[in-house]
mmCIF file of N, CA and C and ligand atoms in Angstrom:
data_model
loop_
_atom_site.group_PDB
_atom_site.id
_atom_site.type_symbol
_atom_site.label_atom_id
_atom_site.label_comp_id
_atom_site.label_asym_id
_atom_site.label_seq_id
_atom_site.Cartn_x
_atom_site.Cartn_y
_atom_site.Cartn_z
ATOM 1 N N MET M 1 0.844 -1.203 0.000
ATOM 2 C CA MET M 1 0.000 0.000 0.000
ATOM 3 C C MET M 1 0.881 1.255 0.000
ATOM 4 N N LEU M 2 0.573 2.162 -0.878
ATOM 5 C CA LEU M 2 1.354 3.392 -0.964
ATOM 6 C C LEU M 2 1.090 4.302 0.235
ATOM 7 N N ARG M 3 2.145 4.676 0.901
ATOM 8 C CA ARG M 3 1.964 5.500 2.112
ATOM 9 C C ARG M 3 2.306 6.964 1.863
ATOM 10 N N LEU M 4 1.375 7.828 2.269
ATOM 11 C CA LEU M 4 1.636 9.273 2.293
ATOM 12 C C LEU M 4 1.433 9.753 3.718
ATOM 13 N N ASP M 5 2.194 10.748 4.111
ATOM 14 C CA ASP M 5 2.052 11.317 5.452
ATOM 15 C C ASP M 5 1.527 12.743 5.383
ATOM 16 N N ILE M 6 0.541 13.021 6.204
ATOM 17 C CA ILE M 6 -0.004 14.380 6.270
ATOM 18 C C ILE M 6 0.365 14.951 7.636
ATOM 19 N N VAL M 7 1.127 16.027 7.611
ATOM 20 C CA VAL M 7 1.674 16.580 8.846
ATOM 21 C C VAL M 7 1.127 17.996 9.038
ATOM 22 N N ASN M 8 0.477 18.206 10.161
ATOM 23 C CA ASN M 8 -0.082 19.520 10.460
ATOM 24 C C ASN M 8 0.609 20.127 11.674
ATOM 25 N N GLY M 9 0.929 21.400 11.566
ATOM 26 C CA GLY M 9 1.644 22.096 12.634
ATOM 27 C C GLY M 9 0.729 22.780 13.634
ATOM 28 N N PRO M 10 1.272 23.762 14.341
ATOM 29 C CA PRO M 10 0.579 24.402 15.452
ATOM 30 C C PRO M 10 -0.802 24.946 15.112
ATOM 31 N N ASN M 11 -1.707 24.737 16.024
ATOM 32 C CA ASN M 11 -3.080 25.272 15.988
ATOM 33 C C ASN M 11 -3.990 24.603 14.962
ATOM 34 N N LEU M 12 -3.464 23.652 14.226
ATOM 35 C CA LEU M 12 -4.304 23.003 13.218
ATOM 36 C C LEU M 12 -5.117 21.841 13.796
ATOM 37 N N GLY M 13 -4.869 21.538 15.069
ATOM 38 C CA GLY M 13 -5.703 20.542 15.743
ATOM 39 C C GLY M 13 -7.093 21.091 16.056
ATOM 40 N N ARG M 14 -7.252 22.401 15.943
ATOM 41 C CA ARG M 14 -8.540 23.010 16.292
ATOM 42 C C ARG M 14 -9.328 23.456 15.059
ATOM 43 N N LEU M 15 -9.047 22.825 13.933
ATOM 44 C CA LEU M 15 -9.800 23.167 12.718
ATOM 45 C C LEU M 15 -11.289 22.941 12.970
ATOM 46 N N GLY M 16 -12.105 23.811 12.407
ATOM 47 C CA GLY M 16 -13.545 23.714 12.638
ATOM 48 C C GLY M 16 -13.977 24.692 13.720
ATOM 49 N N GLN M 17 -13.128 24.840 14.756
ATOM 50 C CA GLN M 17 -13.437 25.792 15.837
ATOM 51 C C GLN M 17 -12.611 27.060 15.683
ATOM 52 N N ARG M 18 -11.407 26.894 15.131
ATOM 53 C CA ARG M 18 -10.485 28.021 15.046
ATOM 54 C C ARG M 18 -10.840 28.920 13.861
ATOM 55 N N GLN M 19 -11.171 30.162 14.132
ATOM 56 C CA GLN M 19 -11.461 31.162 13.083
ATOM 57 C C GLN M 19 -12.072 30.522 11.832
ATOM 58 N N PRO M 20 -13.303 30.003 11.965
ATOM 59 C CA PRO M 20 -13.906 29.288 10.828
ATOM 60 C C PRO M 20 -14.084 30.146 9.578
ATOM 61 N N GLU M 21 -14.165 31.479 9.797
ATOM 62 C CA GLU M 21 -14.306 32.370 8.630
ATOM 63 C C GLU M 21 -13.033 32.356 7.783
ATOM 64 N N ILE M 22 -11.913 31.938 8.385
ATOM 65 C CA ILE M 22 -10.646 31.858 7.628
ATOM 66 C C ILE M 22 -10.338 30.405 7.257
ATOM 67 N N TYR M 23 -10.502 29.499 8.229
ATOM 68 C CA TYR M 23 -10.034 28.124 8.026
ATOM 69 C C TYR M 23 -11.156 27.117 7.757
ATOM 70 N N GLY M 24 -12.405 27.597 7.728
ATOM 71 C CA GLY M 24 -13.511 26.715 7.388
ATOM 72 C C GLY M 24 -14.133 26.041 8.602
ATOM 73 N N ARG M 25 -15.226 25.331 8.353
ATOM 74 C CA ARG M 25 -16.016 24.730 9.438
ATOM 75 C C ARG M 25 -15.754 23.246 9.611
ATOM 76 N N GLN M 26 -14.996 22.657 8.698
ATOM 77 C CA GLN M 26 -14.706 21.214 8.829
ATOM 78 C C GLN M 26 -13.602 20.983 9.841
ATOM 79 N N ASN M 27 -13.777 19.966 10.678
ATOM 80 C CA ASN M 27 -12.660 19.643 11.571
ATOM 81 C C ASN M 27 -11.739 18.638 10.873
ATOM 82 N N TRP M 28 -10.595 18.373 11.519
ATOM 83 C CA TRP M 28 -9.585 17.559 10.856
ATOM 84 C C TRP M 28 -10.072 16.137 10.609
ATOM 85 N N SER M 29 -10.817 15.578 11.576
ATOM 86 C CA SER M 29 -11.224 14.183 11.356
ATOM 87 C C SER M 29 -12.206 14.079 10.186
ATOM 88 N N GLU M 30 -13.022 15.109 9.961
ATOM 89 C CA GLU M 30 -13.908 15.103 8.778
ATOM 90 C C GLU M 30 -13.094 15.192 7.480
ATOM 91 N N ILE M 31 -12.119 16.065 7.494
ATOM 92 C CA ILE M 31 -11.282 16.221 6.286
ATOM 93 C C ILE M 31 -10.557 14.906 5.989
ATOM 94 N N LEU M 32 -10.016 14.302 7.053
ATOM 95 C CA LEU M 32 -9.255 13.066 6.874
ATOM 96 C C LEU M 32 -10.167 11.923 6.429
ATOM 97 N N SER M 33 -11.387 11.836 7.011
ATOM 98 C CA SER M 33 -12.234 10.707 6.565
ATOM 99 C C SER M 33 -12.643 10.870 5.108
ATOM 100 N N GLU M 34 -12.831 12.102 4.642
ATOM 101 C CA GLU M 34 -13.111 12.283 3.208
ATOM 102 C C GLU M 34 -11.943 11.798 2.350
ATOM 103 N N LEU M 35 -10.736 12.074 2.840
ATOM 104 C CA LEU M 35 -9.552 11.619 2.084
ATOM 105 C C LEU M 35 -9.483 10.089 2.060
ATOM 106 N N HIS M 36 -9.768 9.464 3.214
ATOM 107 C CA HIS M 36 -9.764 7.992 3.270
ATOM 108 C C HIS M 36 -10.822 7.410 2.328
ATOM 109 N N GLU M 37 -12.007 8.067 2.272
ATOM 110 C CA GLU M 37 -13.076 7.590 1.378
ATOM 111 C C GLU M 37 -12.666 7.705 -0.077
ATOM 112 N N GLU M 38 -12.040 8.832 -0.400
ATOM 113 C CA GLU M 38 -11.670 9.081 -1.792
ATOM 114 C C GLU M 38 -10.480 8.225 -2.236
ATOM 115 N N TYR M 39 -9.591 7.923 -1.278
ATOM 116 C CA TYR M 39 -8.378 7.173 -1.630
ATOM 117 C C TYR M 39 -8.210 5.932 -0.757
ATOM 118 N N PRO M 40 -9.145 4.945 -0.878
ATOM 119 C CA PRO M 40 -9.052 3.758 -0.006
ATOM 120 C C PRO M 40 -7.790 2.942 -0.273
ATOM 121 N N GLU M 41 -7.195 3.143 -1.443
ATOM 122 C CA GLU M 41 -6.015 2.347 -1.805
ATOM 123 C C GLU M 41 -4.731 2.908 -1.192
ATOM 124 N N LEU M 42 -4.828 4.060 -0.545
ATOM 125 C CA LEU M 42 -3.623 4.675 0.031
ATOM 126 C C LEU M 42 -3.581 4.493 1.538
ATOM 127 N N GLN M 43 -2.361 4.374 2.044
ATOM 128 C CA GLN M 43 -2.175 4.419 3.494
ATOM 129 C C GLN M 43 -1.880 5.874 3.851
ATOM 130 N N LEU M 44 -2.870 6.547 4.404
ATOM 131 C CA LEU M 44 -2.695 7.956 4.754
ATOM 132 C C LEU M 44 -2.431 8.064 6.251
ATOM 133 N N GLN M 45 -1.199 8.389 6.589
ATOM 134 C CA GLN M 45 -0.818 8.539 7.996
ATOM 135 C C GLN M 45 -0.910 10.006 8.346
ATOM 136 N N GLN M 46 -1.386 10.325 9.505
ATOM 137 C CA GLN M 46 -1.423 11.747 9.845
ATOM 138 C C GLN M 46 -0.764 12.023 11.183
ATOM 139 N N PHE M 47 -0.231 13.240 11.296
ATOM 140 C CA PHE M 47 0.408 13.660 12.539
ATOM 141 C C PHE M 47 0.182 15.155 12.709
ATOM 142 N N GLN M 48 -0.213 15.538 13.909
ATOM 143 C CA GLN M 48 -0.354 16.972 14.207
ATOM 144 C C GLN M 48 0.377 17.265 15.500
ATOM 145 N N SER M 49 1.090 18.373 15.527
ATOM 146 C CA SER M 49 1.699 18.800 16.786
ATOM 147 C C SER M 49 1.771 20.315 16.839
ATOM 148 N N ASN M 50 1.662 20.808 18.063
ATOM 149 C CA ASN M 50 1.848 22.246 18.281
ATOM 150 C C ASN M 50 3.317 22.573 18.531
ATOM 151 N N HIS M 51 4.170 21.546 18.493
ATOM 152 C CA HIS M 51 5.567 21.711 18.889
ATOM 153 C C HIS M 51 6.532 21.498 17.720
ATOM 154 N N GLU M 52 7.345 22.488 17.496
ATOM 155 C CA GLU M 52 8.314 22.454 16.400
ATOM 156 C C GLU M 52 9.183 21.191 16.449
ATOM 157 N N GLY M 53 9.736 20.894 17.639
ATOM 158 C CA GLY M 53 10.645 19.745 17.770
ATOM 159 C C GLY M 53 9.948 18.424 17.469
ATOM 160 N N ALA M 54 8.692 18.312 17.882
ATOM 161 C CA ALA M 54 7.948 17.065 17.628
ATOM 162 C C ALA M 54 7.739 16.884 16.119
ATOM 163 N N LEU M 55 7.507 17.988 15.424
ATOM 164 C CA LEU M 55 7.323 17.911 13.961
ATOM 165 C C LEU M 55 8.636 17.482 13.292
ATOM 166 N N ILE M 56 9.731 18.041 13.781
ATOM 167 C CA ILE M 56 11.044 17.695 13.219
ATOM 168 C C ILE M 56 11.372 16.230 13.508
ATOM 169 N N ASP M 57 11.087 15.784 14.743
ATOM 170 C CA ASP M 57 11.308 14.366 15.084
ATOM 171 C C ASP M 57 10.500 13.460 14.159
ATOM 172 N N TYR M 58 9.260 13.850 13.885
ATOM 173 C CA TYR M 58 8.405 13.030 13.020
ATOM 174 C C TYR M 58 9.009 12.944 11.615
ATOM 175 N N LEU M 59 9.432 14.081 11.087
ATOM 176 C CA LEU M 59 10.030 14.084 9.737
ATOM 177 C C LEU M 59 11.305 13.244 9.718
ATOM 178 N N GLU M 60 12.117 13.388 10.754
ATOM 179 C CA GLU M 60 13.369 12.601 10.805
ATOM 180 C C GLU M 60 13.078 11.109 10.829
ATOM 181 N N ALA M 61 12.043 10.720 11.570
ATOM 182 C CA ALA M 61 11.696 9.294 11.671
ATOM 183 C C ALA M 61 11.199 8.763 10.320
ATOM 184 N N LEU M 62 10.602 9.634 9.510
ATOM 185 C CA LEU M 62 10.097 9.200 8.200
ATOM 186 C C LEU M 62 11.220 8.708 7.291
ATOM 187 N N ALA M 63 12.399 9.267 7.500
ATOM 188 C CA ALA M 63 13.533 8.891 6.659
ATOM 189 C C ALA M 63 13.820 7.388 6.751
ATOM 190 N N GLU M 64 13.454 6.788 7.883
ATOM 191 C CA GLU M 64 13.717 5.357 8.086
ATOM 192 C C GLU M 64 12.576 4.472 7.567
ATOM 193 N N GLY M 65 11.444 5.081 7.233
ATOM 194 C CA GLY M 65 10.253 4.273 6.923
ATOM 195 C C GLY M 65 9.970 4.155 5.432
ATOM 196 N N ASN M 66 8.688 3.909 5.095
ATOM 197 C CA ASN M 66 8.336 3.651 3.700
ATOM 198 C C ASN M 66 7.409 4.719 3.118
ATOM 199 N N SER M 67 7.403 5.903 3.740
ATOM 200 C CA SER M 67 6.551 6.971 3.216
ATOM 201 C C SER M 67 7.059 7.430 1.848
ATOM 202 N N ARG M 68 6.111 7.694 0.930
ATOM 203 C CA ARG M 68 6.507 8.115 -0.421
ATOM 204 C C ARG M 68 6.332 9.610 -0.643
ATOM 205 N N GLY M 69 5.605 10.250 0.273
ATOM 206 C CA GLY M 69 5.399 11.690 0.111
ATOM 207 C C GLY M 69 4.841 12.295 1.378
ATOM 208 N N VAL M 70 5.149 13.569 1.580
ATOM 209 C CA VAL M 70 4.668 14.264 2.767
ATOM 210 C C VAL M 70 3.863 15.486 2.326
ATOM 211 N N ILE M 71 2.682 15.622 2.922
ATOM 212 C CA ILE M 71 1.842 16.796 2.701
ATOM 213 C C ILE M 71 1.878 17.547 4.017
ATOM 214 N N MET M 72 2.415 18.744 3.992
ATOM 215 C CA MET M 72 2.620 19.416 5.277
ATOM 216 C C MET M 72 2.020 20.812 5.308
ATOM 217 N N ASN M 73 1.206 21.045 6.330
ATOM 218 C CA ASN M 73 0.767 22.402 6.634
ATOM 219 C C ASN M 73 1.490 22.807 7.919
ATOM 220 N N PRO M 74 2.543 23.591 7.787
ATOM 221 C CA PRO M 74 3.347 23.910 8.977
ATOM 222 C C PRO M 74 2.742 25.000 9.849
ATOM 223 N N GLY M 75 1.540 25.505 9.509
ATOM 224 C CA GLY M 75 0.953 26.587 10.298
ATOM 225 C C GLY M 75 1.898 27.779 10.324
ATOM 226 N N ALA M 76 1.935 28.457 11.462
ATOM 227 C CA ALA M 76 2.762 29.672 11.554
ATOM 228 C C ALA M 76 4.256 29.372 11.465
ATOM 229 N N LEU M 77 4.648 28.110 11.690
ATOM 230 C CA LEU M 77 6.079 27.774 11.567
ATOM 231 C C LEU M 77 6.580 27.984 10.137
ATOM 232 N N THR M 78 5.635 27.991 9.193
ATOM 233 C CA THR M 78 5.955 28.304 7.797
ATOM 234 C C THR M 78 6.786 29.573 7.682
ATOM 235 N N HIS M 79 6.421 30.542 8.514
ATOM 236 C CA HIS M 79 6.977 31.889 8.362
ATOM 237 C C HIS M 79 8.158 32.162 9.284
ATOM 238 N N GLN M 80 8.454 31.201 10.185
ATOM 239 C CA GLN M 80 9.451 31.541 11.210
ATOM 240 C C GLN M 80 10.454 30.457 11.535
ATOM 241 N N SER M 81 10.235 29.224 11.032
ATOM 242 C CA SER M 81 11.081 28.135 11.526
ATOM 243 C C SER M 81 12.179 27.718 10.540
ATOM 244 N N TYR M 82 13.398 28.162 10.825
ATOM 245 C CA TYR M 82 14.537 27.694 10.030
ATOM 246 C C TYR M 82 14.802 26.215 10.308
ATOM 247 N N ALA M 83 14.502 25.802 11.554
ATOM 248 C CA ALA M 83 14.759 24.408 11.930
ATOM 249 C C ALA M 83 13.859 23.450 11.142
ATOM 250 N N LEU M 84 12.591 23.833 10.991
ATOM 251 C CA LEU M 84 11.677 22.977 10.227
ATOM 252 C C LEU M 84 12.074 22.970 8.746
ATOM 253 N N ARG M 85 12.461 24.123 8.263
ATOM 254 C CA ARG M 85 12.931 24.198 6.873
ATOM 255 C C ARG M 85 14.142 23.281 6.658
ATOM 256 N N ASP M 86 15.076 23.295 7.592
ATOM 257 C CA ASP M 86 16.248 22.423 7.473
ATOM 258 C C ASP M 86 15.834 20.951 7.461
ATOM 259 N N ALA M 87 14.847 20.623 8.288
ATOM 260 C CA ALA M 87 14.378 19.229 8.348
ATOM 261 C C ALA M 87 13.749 18.820 7.013
ATOM 262 N N VAL M 88 12.990 19.728 6.419
ATOM 263 C CA VAL M 88 12.365 19.434 5.117
ATOM 264 C C VAL M 88 13.451 19.301 4.045
ATOM 265 N N ALA M 89 14.428 20.216 4.093
ATOM 266 C CA ALA M 89 15.505 20.179 3.094
ATOM 267 C C ALA M 89 16.294 18.877 3.186
ATOM 268 N N ALA M 90 16.450 18.358 4.405
ATOM 269 C CA ALA M 90 17.266 17.154 4.614
ATOM 270 C C ALA M 90 16.509 15.873 4.249
ATOM 271 N N LEU M 91 15.179 15.972 4.174
ATOM 272 C CA LEU M 91 14.362 14.787 3.928
ATOM 273 C C LEU M 91 14.427 14.412 2.448
ATOM 274 N N GLU M 92 14.648 13.142 2.180
ATOM 275 C CA GLU M 92 14.723 12.754 0.765
ATOM 276 C C GLU M 92 13.357 12.480 0.159
ATOM 277 N N ILE M 93 12.332 12.453 1.021
ATOM 278 C CA ILE M 93 10.955 12.226 0.544
ATOM 279 C C ILE M 93 10.384 13.587 0.108
ATOM 280 N N PRO M 94 9.697 13.654 -1.051
ATOM 281 C CA PRO M 94 9.157 14.954 -1.480
ATOM 282 C C PRO M 94 8.071 15.486 -0.543
ATOM 283 N N VAL M 95 8.099 16.803 -0.346
ATOM 284 C CA VAL M 95 7.139 17.465 0.551
ATOM 285 C C VAL M 95 6.334 18.498 -0.240
ATOM 286 N N VAL M 96 5.013 18.434 -0.115
ATOM 287 C CA VAL M 96 4.143 19.469 -0.681
ATOM 288 C C VAL M 96 3.594 20.302 0.480
ATOM 289 N N GLU M 97 3.732 21.597 0.367
ATOM 290 C CA GLU M 97 3.272 22.523 1.417
ATOM 291 C C GLU M 97 1.828 22.916 1.137
ATOM 292 N N VAL M 98 1.004 22.820 2.158
ATOM 293 C CA VAL M 98 -0.416 23.165 1.990
ATOM 294 C C VAL M 98 -0.821 24.224 3.015
ATOM 295 N N HIS M 99 -1.601 25.188 2.560
ATOM 296 C CA HIS M 99 -2.243 26.139 3.474
ATOM 297 C C HIS M 99 -3.706 26.242 3.117
ATOM 298 N N LEU M 100 -4.549 26.206 4.134
ATOM 299 C CA LEU M 100 -5.991 26.344 3.895
ATOM 300 C C LEU M 100 -6.309 27.730 3.355
ATOM 301 N N SER M 101 -5.724 28.742 3.988
ATOM 302 C CA SER M 101 -6.002 30.115 3.561
ATOM 303 C C SER M 101 -4.988 30.524 2.492
ATOM 304 N N ASN M 102 -5.316 31.622 1.815
ATOM 305 C CA ASN M 102 -4.376 32.174 0.835
ATOM 306 C C ASN M 102 -3.391 33.065 1.599
ATOM 307 N N ILE M 103 -2.205 32.534 1.840
ATOM 308 C CA ILE M 103 -1.251 33.265 2.699
ATOM 309 C C ILE M 103 -0.771 34.573 2.052
ATOM 310 N N TYR M 104 -1.026 34.719 0.754
ATOM 311 C CA TYR M 104 -0.593 35.945 0.057
ATOM 312 C C TYR M 104 -1.647 37.051 0.133
ATOM 313 N N ALA M 105 -2.817 36.720 0.656
ATOM 314 C CA ALA M 105 -3.904 37.693 0.707
ATOM 315 C C ALA M 105 -4.189 38.136 2.140
ATOM 316 N N ARG M 106 -3.255 37.850 3.047
ATOM 317 C CA ARG M 106 -3.494 38.140 4.461
ATOM 318 C C ARG M 106 -2.433 39.121 4.996
ATOM 319 N N GLU M 107 -2.096 39.005 6.268
ATOM 320 C CA GLU M 107 -1.083 39.910 6.830
ATOM 321 C C GLU M 107 0.242 39.697 6.093
ATOM 322 N N PRO M 108 1.026 40.777 5.923
ATOM 323 C CA PRO M 108 2.277 40.660 5.154
ATOM 324 C C PRO M 108 3.221 39.564 5.665
ATOM 325 N N PHE M 109 3.263 39.327 7.000
ATOM 326 C CA PHE M 109 4.231 38.330 7.493
ATOM 327 C C PHE M 109 3.926 36.935 6.981
ATOM 328 N N ARG M 110 2.651 36.695 6.582
ATOM 329 C CA ARG M 110 2.287 35.352 6.108
ATOM 330 C C ARG M 110 2.717 35.112 4.659
ATOM 331 N N ALA M 111 3.023 36.193 3.957
ATOM 332 C CA ALA M 111 3.326 36.063 2.529
ATOM 333 C C ALA M 111 4.714 35.476 2.286
ATOM 334 N N HIS M 112 5.486 35.282 3.368
ATOM 335 C CA HIS M 112 6.812 34.694 3.173
ATOM 336 C C HIS M 112 6.864 33.302 3.786
ATOM 337 N N SER M 113 7.137 32.321 2.944
ATOM 338 C CA SER M 113 7.284 30.945 3.430
ATOM 339 C C SER M 113 8.748 30.544 3.393
ATOM 340 N N LEU M 114 9.226 30.075 4.555
ATOM 341 C CA LEU M 114 10.594 29.536 4.605
ATOM 342 C C LEU M 114 10.640 28.129 4.040
ATOM 343 N N ILE M 115 9.476 27.497 3.975
ATOM 344 C CA ILE M 115 9.401 26.092 3.558
ATOM 345 C C ILE M 115 9.342 25.965 2.031
ATOM 346 N N ALA M 116 8.658 26.917 1.384
ATOM 347 C CA ALA M 116 8.408 26.806 -0.057
ATOM 348 C C ALA M 116 9.659 26.501 -0.895
ATOM 349 N N PRO M 117 10.803 27.147 -0.625
ATOM 350 C CA PRO M 117 11.971 26.871 -1.478
ATOM 351 C C PRO M 117 12.505 25.452 -1.384
ATOM 352 N N VAL M 118 12.149 24.741 -0.289
ATOM 353 C CA VAL M 118 12.656 23.368 -0.146
ATOM 354 C C VAL M 118 11.538 22.336 -0.345
ATOM 355 N N ALA M 119 10.344 22.821 -0.697
ATOM 356 C CA ALA M 119 9.221 21.911 -0.977
ATOM 357 C C ALA M 119 9.138 21.692 -2.484
ATOM 358 N N VAL M 120 8.401 20.653 -2.887
ATOM 359 C CA VAL M 120 8.156 20.430 -4.318
ATOM 360 C C VAL M 120 7.313 21.583 -4.856
ATOM 361 N N GLY M 121 6.339 21.985 -4.072
ATOM 362 C CA GLY M 121 5.450 23.069 -4.467
ATOM 363 C C GLY M 121 4.538 23.414 -3.319
ATOM 364 N N GLN M 122 3.710 24.422 -3.577
ATOM 365 C CA GLN M 122 2.847 24.935 -2.511
ATOM 366 C C GLN M 122 1.419 25.067 -3.011
ATOM 367 N N ILE M 123 0.467 24.708 -2.158
ATOM 368 C CA ILE M 123 -0.959 24.866 -2.469
ATOM 369 C C ILE M 123 -1.528 25.766 -1.380
ATOM 370 N N SER M 124 -2.096 26.890 -1.765
ATOM 371 C CA SER M 124 -2.515 27.871 -0.765
ATOM 372 C C SER M 124 -3.835 28.502 -1.163
ATOM 373 N N GLY M 125 -4.803 28.477 -0.253
ATOM 374 C CA GLY M 125 -6.034 29.226 -0.484
ATOM 375 C C GLY M 125 -7.240 28.409 -0.903
ATOM 376 N N PHE M 126 -7.105 27.111 -1.010
ATOM 377 C CA PHE M 126 -8.210 26.277 -1.478
ATOM 378 C C PHE M 126 -8.940 25.551 -0.347
ATOM 379 N N GLY M 127 -8.712 26.002 0.890
ATOM 380 C CA GLY M 127 -9.369 25.360 2.025
ATOM 381 C C GLY M 127 -8.960 23.891 2.110
ATOM 382 N N PRO M 128 -9.849 23.045 2.682
ATOM 383 C CA PRO M 128 -9.517 21.627 2.845
ATOM 384 C C PRO M 128 -9.218 20.920 1.520
ATOM 385 N N SER M 129 -9.729 21.471 0.406
ATOM 386 C CA SER M 129 -9.434 20.864 -0.907
ATOM 387 C C SER M 129 -7.940 20.841 -1.181
ATOM 388 N N GLY M 130 -7.186 21.718 -0.525
ATOM 389 C CA GLY M 130 -5.742 21.747 -0.719
ATOM 390 C C GLY M 130 -5.106 20.401 -0.395
ATOM 391 N N TYR M 131 -5.603 19.744 0.662
ATOM 392 C CA TYR M 131 -5.047 18.429 1.021
ATOM 393 C C TYR M 131 -5.372 17.413 -0.077
ATOM 394 N N ARG M 132 -6.611 17.493 -0.612
ATOM 395 C CA ARG M 132 -7.001 16.562 -1.689
ATOM 396 C C ARG M 132 -6.164 16.781 -2.947
ATOM 397 N N LEU M 133 -5.934 18.071 -3.245
ATOM 398 C CA LEU M 133 -5.122 18.386 -4.428
ATOM 399 C C LEU M 133 -3.701 17.839 -4.265
ATOM 400 N N ALA M 134 -3.190 17.923 -3.039
ATOM 401 C CA ALA M 134 -1.828 17.421 -2.786
ATOM 402 C C ALA M 134 -1.779 15.898 -2.911
ATOM 403 N N VAL M 135 -2.803 15.209 -2.390
ATOM 404 C CA VAL M 135 -2.833 13.741 -2.528
ATOM 405 C C VAL M 135 -2.917 13.385 -4.016
ATOM 406 N N ALA M 136 -3.779 14.095 -4.757
ATOM 407 C CA ALA M 136 -3.934 13.826 -6.197
ATOM 408 C C ALA M 136 -2.596 14.024 -6.912
ATOM 409 N N TYR M 137 -1.872 15.055 -6.513
ATOM 410 C CA TYR M 137 -0.557 15.282 -7.117
ATOM 411 C C TYR M 137 0.346 14.072 -6.897
ATOM 412 N N PHE M 138 0.407 13.585 -5.641
ATOM 413 C CA PHE M 138 1.319 12.472 -5.351
ATOM 414 C C PHE M 138 0.907 11.201 -6.099
ATOM 415 N N VAL M 139 -0.411 10.944 -6.182
ATOM 416 C CA VAL M 139 -0.868 9.746 -6.896
ATOM 417 C C VAL M 139 -0.392 9.814 -8.347
ATOM 418 N N ASP M 140 -0.567 10.976 -8.946
ATOM 419 C CA ASP M 140 -0.157 11.163 -10.334
ATOM 420 C C ASP M 140 1.370 11.059 -10.472
ATOM 421 N N TYR M 141 2.086 11.759 -9.619
ATOM 422 C CA TYR M 141 3.541 11.786 -9.682
ATOM 423 C C TYR M 141 4.136 10.384 -9.465
ATOM 424 N N LEU M 142 3.603 9.662 -8.468
ATOM 425 C CA LEU M 142 4.195 8.361 -8.130
ATOM 426 C C LEU M 142 3.898 7.301 -9.193
ATOM 427 N N GLN M 143 2.798 7.533 -9.979
ATOM 428 C CA GLN M 143 2.519 6.607 -11.086
ATOM 429 C C GLN M 143 3.471 6.813 -12.246
ATOM 430 N N ARG M 144 3.992 8.037 -12.326
ATOM 431 C CA ARG M 144 4.815 8.375 -13.495
ATOM 432 C C ARG M 144 6.285 8.080 -13.313
ATOM 433 N N ILE M 145 6.734 7.913 -12.060
ATOM 434 C CA ILE M 145 8.190 7.713 -11.898
ATOM 435 C C ILE M 145 8.542 6.223 -11.959
HETATM 436 C C1 DQA V 201 -2.050 28.339 7.681
HETATM 437 C C2 DQA V 201 -1.585 29.776 7.420
HETATM 438 C C3 DQA V 201 -0.587 30.230 8.475
HETATM 439 O O1 DQA V 201 -0.191 31.569 8.224
HETATM 440 C C4 DQA V 201 -1.218 30.165 9.843
HETATM 441 O O2 DQA V 201 -0.284 30.527 10.830
HETATM 442 C C5 DQA V 201 -1.822 28.841 10.131
HETATM 443 C C6 DQA V 201 -2.580 28.171 9.081
HETATM 444 C C7 DQA V 201 -3.157 27.911 6.702
HETATM 445 O O3 DQA V 201 -3.430 26.719 6.642
HETATM 446 O O4 DQA V 201 -3.769 28.756 6.059
HETATM 447 O O5 DQA V 201 -1.747 28.331 11.250
HETATM 448 O O6 DQA V 201 -0.944 27.476 7.505
#
C-alpha cells in the first residue's frame, strides 16, 4: 500500500473551531475521513503537533520508513522556523506545502514561506481541498516515476 504522510503544525488541531471564517467549518477528522473515502487504496498517515521539535522528530523518523510523500501544513512555523525548513531540506521524501487560507492575501508576514523553497510546491487558499489536491498530485507523480 502506498503511504503518504499528512503533517499539520501548530493550531491546526482546532480546525472547525479556530477562526472558521478563515479556516472553514470542517474539523480535521472530517477532512481526513473524506480523504480515506476518496483514496481507499492509500495508506494515509497523519500527525499533528503544536511543537516544532515534535514535527522535526516526526520528519526525521520518516527517513527510516516507507513513506513516499509528505503533505505538510506547517501553520505559523511556515513563516518563522529555520529548523523545520532544514528538516524538510534534509528529507529525501518529497514534501508538498499546503495552506488552507491564501497566505498571500493576508497579513504581510504570512506572505513569506521559509518552507516553499525546499518543498516540491505549494498549495494555498483552497481550504480543505488543498489536502485533496496534494494527494492527487502524489498519486499522479508516483505513477509516473
Ligand atoms: C495556515 C496559514 C498560516 O499563516 C497560519 O499561521 C496557520 C494556518 C493555513 O493553513 O492557512 O496556522 O498554515
